[in-house]
Short mmCIF file of C-alpha atoms in Angstrom, two decimals:
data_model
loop_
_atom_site.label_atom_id
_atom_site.label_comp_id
_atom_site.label_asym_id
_atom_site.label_seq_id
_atom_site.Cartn_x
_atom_site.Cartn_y
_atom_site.Cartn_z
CA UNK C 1 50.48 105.02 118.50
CA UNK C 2 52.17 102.36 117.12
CA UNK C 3 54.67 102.79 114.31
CA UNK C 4 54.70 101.53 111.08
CA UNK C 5 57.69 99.73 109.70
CA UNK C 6 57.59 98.80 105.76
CA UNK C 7 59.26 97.21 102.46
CA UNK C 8 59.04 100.41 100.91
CA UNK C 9 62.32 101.34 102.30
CA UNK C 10 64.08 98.34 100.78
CA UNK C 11 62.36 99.05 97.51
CA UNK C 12 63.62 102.96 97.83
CA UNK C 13 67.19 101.58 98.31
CA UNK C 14 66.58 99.18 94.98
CA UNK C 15 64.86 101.92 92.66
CA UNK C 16 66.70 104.52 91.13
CA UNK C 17 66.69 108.30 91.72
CA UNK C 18 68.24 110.13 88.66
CA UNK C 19 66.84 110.28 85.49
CA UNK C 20 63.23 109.86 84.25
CA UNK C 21 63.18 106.58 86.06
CA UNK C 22 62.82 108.94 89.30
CA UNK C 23 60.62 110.98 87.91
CA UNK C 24 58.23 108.66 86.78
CA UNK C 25 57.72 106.90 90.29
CA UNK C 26 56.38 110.13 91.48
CA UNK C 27 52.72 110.42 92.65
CA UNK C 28 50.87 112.64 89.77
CA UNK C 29 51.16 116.66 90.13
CA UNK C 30 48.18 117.79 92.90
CA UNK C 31 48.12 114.14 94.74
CA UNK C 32 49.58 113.46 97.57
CA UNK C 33 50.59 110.13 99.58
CA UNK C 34 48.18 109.45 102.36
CA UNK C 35 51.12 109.58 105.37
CA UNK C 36 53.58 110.68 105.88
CA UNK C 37 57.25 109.24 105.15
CA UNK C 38 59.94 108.82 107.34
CA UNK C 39 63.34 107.62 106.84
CA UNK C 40 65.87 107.22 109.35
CA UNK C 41 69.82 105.72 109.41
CA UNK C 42 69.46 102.37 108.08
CA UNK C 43 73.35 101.92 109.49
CA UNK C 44 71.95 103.33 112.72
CA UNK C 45 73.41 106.94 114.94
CA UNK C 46 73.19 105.39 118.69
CA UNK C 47 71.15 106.06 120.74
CA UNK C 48 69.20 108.12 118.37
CA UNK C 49 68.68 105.41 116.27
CA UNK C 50 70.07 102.18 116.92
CA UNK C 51 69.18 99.78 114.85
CA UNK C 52 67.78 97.06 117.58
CA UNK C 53 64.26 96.05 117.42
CA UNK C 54 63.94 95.94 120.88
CA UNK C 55 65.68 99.30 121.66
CA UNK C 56 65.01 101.42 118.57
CA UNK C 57 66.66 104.30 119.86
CA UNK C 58 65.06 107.80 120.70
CA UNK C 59 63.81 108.99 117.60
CA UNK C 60 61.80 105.83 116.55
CA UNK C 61 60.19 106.25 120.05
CA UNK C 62 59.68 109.42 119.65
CA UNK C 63 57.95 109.30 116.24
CA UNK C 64 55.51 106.34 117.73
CA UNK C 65 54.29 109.38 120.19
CA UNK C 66 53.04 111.39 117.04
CA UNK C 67 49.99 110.66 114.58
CA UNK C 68 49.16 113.47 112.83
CA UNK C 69 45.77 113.60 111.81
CA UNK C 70 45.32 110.75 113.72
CA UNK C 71 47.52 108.96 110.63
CA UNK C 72 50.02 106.56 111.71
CA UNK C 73 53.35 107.36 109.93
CA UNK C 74 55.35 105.41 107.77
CA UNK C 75 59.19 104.90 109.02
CA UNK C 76 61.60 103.43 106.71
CA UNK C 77 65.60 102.75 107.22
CA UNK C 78 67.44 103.84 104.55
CA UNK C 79 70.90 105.08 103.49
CA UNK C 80 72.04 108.10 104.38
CA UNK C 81 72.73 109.23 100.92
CA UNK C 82 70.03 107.99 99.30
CA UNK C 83 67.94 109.38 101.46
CA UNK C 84 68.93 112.94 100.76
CA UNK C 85 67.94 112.35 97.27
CA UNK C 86 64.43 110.81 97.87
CA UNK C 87 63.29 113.89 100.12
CA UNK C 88 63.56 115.98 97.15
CA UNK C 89 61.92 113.07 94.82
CA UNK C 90 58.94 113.35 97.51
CA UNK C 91 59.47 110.09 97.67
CA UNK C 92 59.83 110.44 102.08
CA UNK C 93 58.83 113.81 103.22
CA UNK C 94 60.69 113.12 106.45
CA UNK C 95 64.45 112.26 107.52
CA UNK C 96 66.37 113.11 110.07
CA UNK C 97 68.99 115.88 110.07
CA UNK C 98 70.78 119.38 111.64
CA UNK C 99 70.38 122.69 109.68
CA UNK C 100 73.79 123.00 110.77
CA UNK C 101 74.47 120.13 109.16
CA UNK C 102 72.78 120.35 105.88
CA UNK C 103 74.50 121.01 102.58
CA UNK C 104 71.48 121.03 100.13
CA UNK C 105 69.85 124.04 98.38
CA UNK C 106 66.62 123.23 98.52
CA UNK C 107 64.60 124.87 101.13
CA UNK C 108 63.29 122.62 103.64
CA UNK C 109 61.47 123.11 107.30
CA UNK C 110 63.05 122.14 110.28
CA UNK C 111 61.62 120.90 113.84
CA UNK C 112 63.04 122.32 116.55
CA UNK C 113 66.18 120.64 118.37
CA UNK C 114 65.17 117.25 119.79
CA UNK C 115 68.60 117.22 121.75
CA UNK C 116 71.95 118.51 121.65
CA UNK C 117 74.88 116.64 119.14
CA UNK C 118 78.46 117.23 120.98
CA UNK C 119 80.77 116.09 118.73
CA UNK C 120 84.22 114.81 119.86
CA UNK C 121 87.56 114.24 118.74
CA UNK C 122 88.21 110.09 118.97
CA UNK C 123 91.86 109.18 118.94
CA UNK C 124 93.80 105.62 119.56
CA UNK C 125 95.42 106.24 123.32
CA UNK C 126 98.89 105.62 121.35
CA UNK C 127 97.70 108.25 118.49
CA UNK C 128 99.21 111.86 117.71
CA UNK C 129 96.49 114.54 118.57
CA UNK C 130 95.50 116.91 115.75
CA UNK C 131 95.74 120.60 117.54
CA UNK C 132 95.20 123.64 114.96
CA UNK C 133 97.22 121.77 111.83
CA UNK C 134 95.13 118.77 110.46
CA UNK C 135 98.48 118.72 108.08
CA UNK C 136 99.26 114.44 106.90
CA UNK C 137 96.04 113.46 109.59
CA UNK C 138 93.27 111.52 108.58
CA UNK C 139 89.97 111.80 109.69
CA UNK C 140 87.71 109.18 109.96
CA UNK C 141 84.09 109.60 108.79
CA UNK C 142 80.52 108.49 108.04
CA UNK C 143 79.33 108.22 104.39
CA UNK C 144 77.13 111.06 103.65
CA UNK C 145 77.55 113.51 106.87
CA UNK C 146 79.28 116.57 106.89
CA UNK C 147 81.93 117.90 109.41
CA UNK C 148 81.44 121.64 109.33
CA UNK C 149 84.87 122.10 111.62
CA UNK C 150 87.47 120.40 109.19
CA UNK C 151 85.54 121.27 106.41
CA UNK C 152 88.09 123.32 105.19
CA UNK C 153 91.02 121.35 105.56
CA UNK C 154 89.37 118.72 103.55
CA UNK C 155 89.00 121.20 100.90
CA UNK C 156 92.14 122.40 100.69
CA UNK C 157 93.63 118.58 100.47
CA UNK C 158 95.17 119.28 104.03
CA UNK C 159 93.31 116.54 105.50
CA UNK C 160 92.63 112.76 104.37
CA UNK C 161 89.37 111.33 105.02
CA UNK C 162 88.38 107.45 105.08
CA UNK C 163 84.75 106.97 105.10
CA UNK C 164 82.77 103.99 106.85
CA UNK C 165 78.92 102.84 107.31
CA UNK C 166 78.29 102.79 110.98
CA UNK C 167 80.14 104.56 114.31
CA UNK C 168 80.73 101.15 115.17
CA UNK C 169 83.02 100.45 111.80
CA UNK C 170 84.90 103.77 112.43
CA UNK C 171 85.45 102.93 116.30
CA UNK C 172 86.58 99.31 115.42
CA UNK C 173 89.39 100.68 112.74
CA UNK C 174 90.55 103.13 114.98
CA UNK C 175 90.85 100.84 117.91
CA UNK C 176 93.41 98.94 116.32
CA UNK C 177 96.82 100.36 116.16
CA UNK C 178 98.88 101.46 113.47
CA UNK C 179 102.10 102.54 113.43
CA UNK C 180 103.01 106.09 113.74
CA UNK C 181 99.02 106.57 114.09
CA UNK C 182 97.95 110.17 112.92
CA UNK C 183 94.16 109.06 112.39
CA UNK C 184 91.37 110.61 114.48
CA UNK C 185 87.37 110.56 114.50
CA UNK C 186 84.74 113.14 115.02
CA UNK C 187 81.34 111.54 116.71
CA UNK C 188 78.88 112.93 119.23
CA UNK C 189 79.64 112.00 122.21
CA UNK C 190 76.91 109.91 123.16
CA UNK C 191 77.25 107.59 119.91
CA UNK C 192 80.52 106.60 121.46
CA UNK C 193 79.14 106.25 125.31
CA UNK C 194 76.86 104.27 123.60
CA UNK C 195 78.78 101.66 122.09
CA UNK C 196 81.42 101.74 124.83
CA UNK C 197 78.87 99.67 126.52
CA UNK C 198 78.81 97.10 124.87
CA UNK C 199 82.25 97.01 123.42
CA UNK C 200 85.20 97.39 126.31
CA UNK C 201 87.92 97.37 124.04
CA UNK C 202 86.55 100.91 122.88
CA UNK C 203 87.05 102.21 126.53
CA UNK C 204 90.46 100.55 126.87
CA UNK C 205 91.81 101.40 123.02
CA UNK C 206 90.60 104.98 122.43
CA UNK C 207 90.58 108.35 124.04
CA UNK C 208 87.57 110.88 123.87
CA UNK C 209 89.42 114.29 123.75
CA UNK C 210 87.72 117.65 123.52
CA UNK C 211 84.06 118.82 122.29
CA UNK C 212 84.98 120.18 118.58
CA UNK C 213 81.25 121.43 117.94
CA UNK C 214 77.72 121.22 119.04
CA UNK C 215 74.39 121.13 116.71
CA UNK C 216 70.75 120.28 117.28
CA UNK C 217 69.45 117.37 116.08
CA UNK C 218 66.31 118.00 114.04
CA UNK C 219 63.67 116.54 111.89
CA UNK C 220 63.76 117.97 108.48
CA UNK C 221 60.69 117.90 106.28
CA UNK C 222 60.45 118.73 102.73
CA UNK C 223 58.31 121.71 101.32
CA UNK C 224 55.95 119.40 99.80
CA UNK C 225 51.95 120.01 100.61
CA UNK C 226 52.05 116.94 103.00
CA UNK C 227 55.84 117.44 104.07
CA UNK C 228 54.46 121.44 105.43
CA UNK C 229 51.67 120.16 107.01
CA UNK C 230 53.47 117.44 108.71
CA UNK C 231 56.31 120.11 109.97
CA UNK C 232 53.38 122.42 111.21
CA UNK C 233 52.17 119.41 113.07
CA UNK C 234 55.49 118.52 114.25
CA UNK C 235 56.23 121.56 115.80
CA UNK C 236 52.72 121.65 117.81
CA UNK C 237 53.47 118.23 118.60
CA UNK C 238 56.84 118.59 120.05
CA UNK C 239 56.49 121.68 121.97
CA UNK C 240 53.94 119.62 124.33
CA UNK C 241 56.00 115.99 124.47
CA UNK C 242 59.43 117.69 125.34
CA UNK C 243 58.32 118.48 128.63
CA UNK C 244 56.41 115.67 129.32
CA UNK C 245 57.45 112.79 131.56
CA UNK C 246 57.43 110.32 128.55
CA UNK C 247 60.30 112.11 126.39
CA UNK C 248 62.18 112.27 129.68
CA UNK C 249 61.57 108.80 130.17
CA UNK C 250 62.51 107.28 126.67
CA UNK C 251 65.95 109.99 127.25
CA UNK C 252 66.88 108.45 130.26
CA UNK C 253 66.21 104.61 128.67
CA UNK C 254 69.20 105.74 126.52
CA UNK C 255 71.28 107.68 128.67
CA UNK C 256 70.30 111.04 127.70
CA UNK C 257 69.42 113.69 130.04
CA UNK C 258 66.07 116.18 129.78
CA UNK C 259 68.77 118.97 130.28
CA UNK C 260 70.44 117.84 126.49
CA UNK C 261 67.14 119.35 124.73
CA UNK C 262 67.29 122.61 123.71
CA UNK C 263 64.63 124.95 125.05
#
């Protein structure tokens, strides 16, 4: 089934959320939109989502695999942050997330794991390596995601962060020296084998140290009547297609391995 890509994510990216602006856009109490929403990274997470029309990356793949009620759905790249707001809106019923990862209080289902997230610590090959003291280190980071394992350290003003928009911005600062260089990056590991590929100065420049933590990567839907049913689909869905020769196939189109999804 073919996917459906729309202006309505541009238009979610121009509207705003807060206020009674938000809540006016909503569809009236007891309706509910005729398919389901999706958004995903508009800044991309390779190979997951990448961003390139002609390699999309596994979870746009993925999602052209499943109609629910025969419905195609409606995918939509938007902002990370602003697309934490709209699943609560009901504005998408769909994005793409961890549980491990998630912050929010509102209660939301989860798919299970589409494939495993190693994270790494990224350093320049020149750089001092943080051990168990993040102490005068900065981290390098995404706008909007979370970093449960220097969480703390951010919290207790230990640790500096500088955020980006893409793993690609975050490789290309830390790639160029500095002078007594105490900046590192967290990423999953196969964001960065990903755009090593194309990008040989991020082989050459930067060292991938050790595996700092390890999270499925999960479709989160919102407990809206449409959002529920979608989830319940989801899940039926996805327990046939992860063993089947297509997932495998689309994995190995992006250098991912059958063995990376958890069982």
């Amino acid at each position: 089934m073919r996917t459906i890509h729309s202006l309505f994510g541009l238009l979610l990216w121009l509207e705003p959320v807060s206020g009674q602006a938000a809540v006016s856009s909503l569809p009236p109490t007891g309706t509910e939109l005729p398919v389901l929403r999706v958004a995903l990274p508009y800044n991309a997470f390779p190979p997951f989502v990448t961003g390139d029309p002609n390699r999309p990356g596994v979870i746009p793949e993925l999602l052209a695999h499943f109609a629910p009620e025969g419905k195609p759905l409606d995918v939509d790249y938007i902002p990370e942050e602003r697309s934490k707001k709209l699943i609560n809106y009901n504005q998408i019923q769909v994005r793409m997330e961890s549980e491990s990862w998630y912050r929010g209080k509102t209660p939301m289902c989860w798919s299970q794991g589409l494939y495993w997230v190693e994270d790494v610590l990224i350093t320049h090959q020149n750089a001092t390596v943080p051990t168990q003291d993040y102490q005068d280190f900065i981290m390098l980071g995404r706008f909007g995601y979370t970093y449960p394992t220097v969480e703390q350290a951010l919290a207790l003003g230990q640790l500096q962060q500088k955020l980006f928009y893409s793993e690609r911005e975050m490789l290309d600062a830390l790639a160029s020296p500095v002078k007594e260089d105490r900046r590192f990056a967290l990423m999953s590991l196969p964001a960065i084998r990903w755009l090593q590929l194309s990008n040989p100065k991020f082989i050459t420049a930067l060292k991938v140290h050790k595996v700092v933590d390890t999270a499925p990567l999960q479709l989160q839907f919102n407990h809206s009547e449409l959002g529920l049913r979608g989830c319940a689909q989801f899940r039926d869905f996805f327990e046939r297609f992860r063993h089947s020769t297509e997932y495998r196939s689309i994995l190995l189109k992006y250098g991912l391995d059958i063995k990376g999804v958890p069982q």
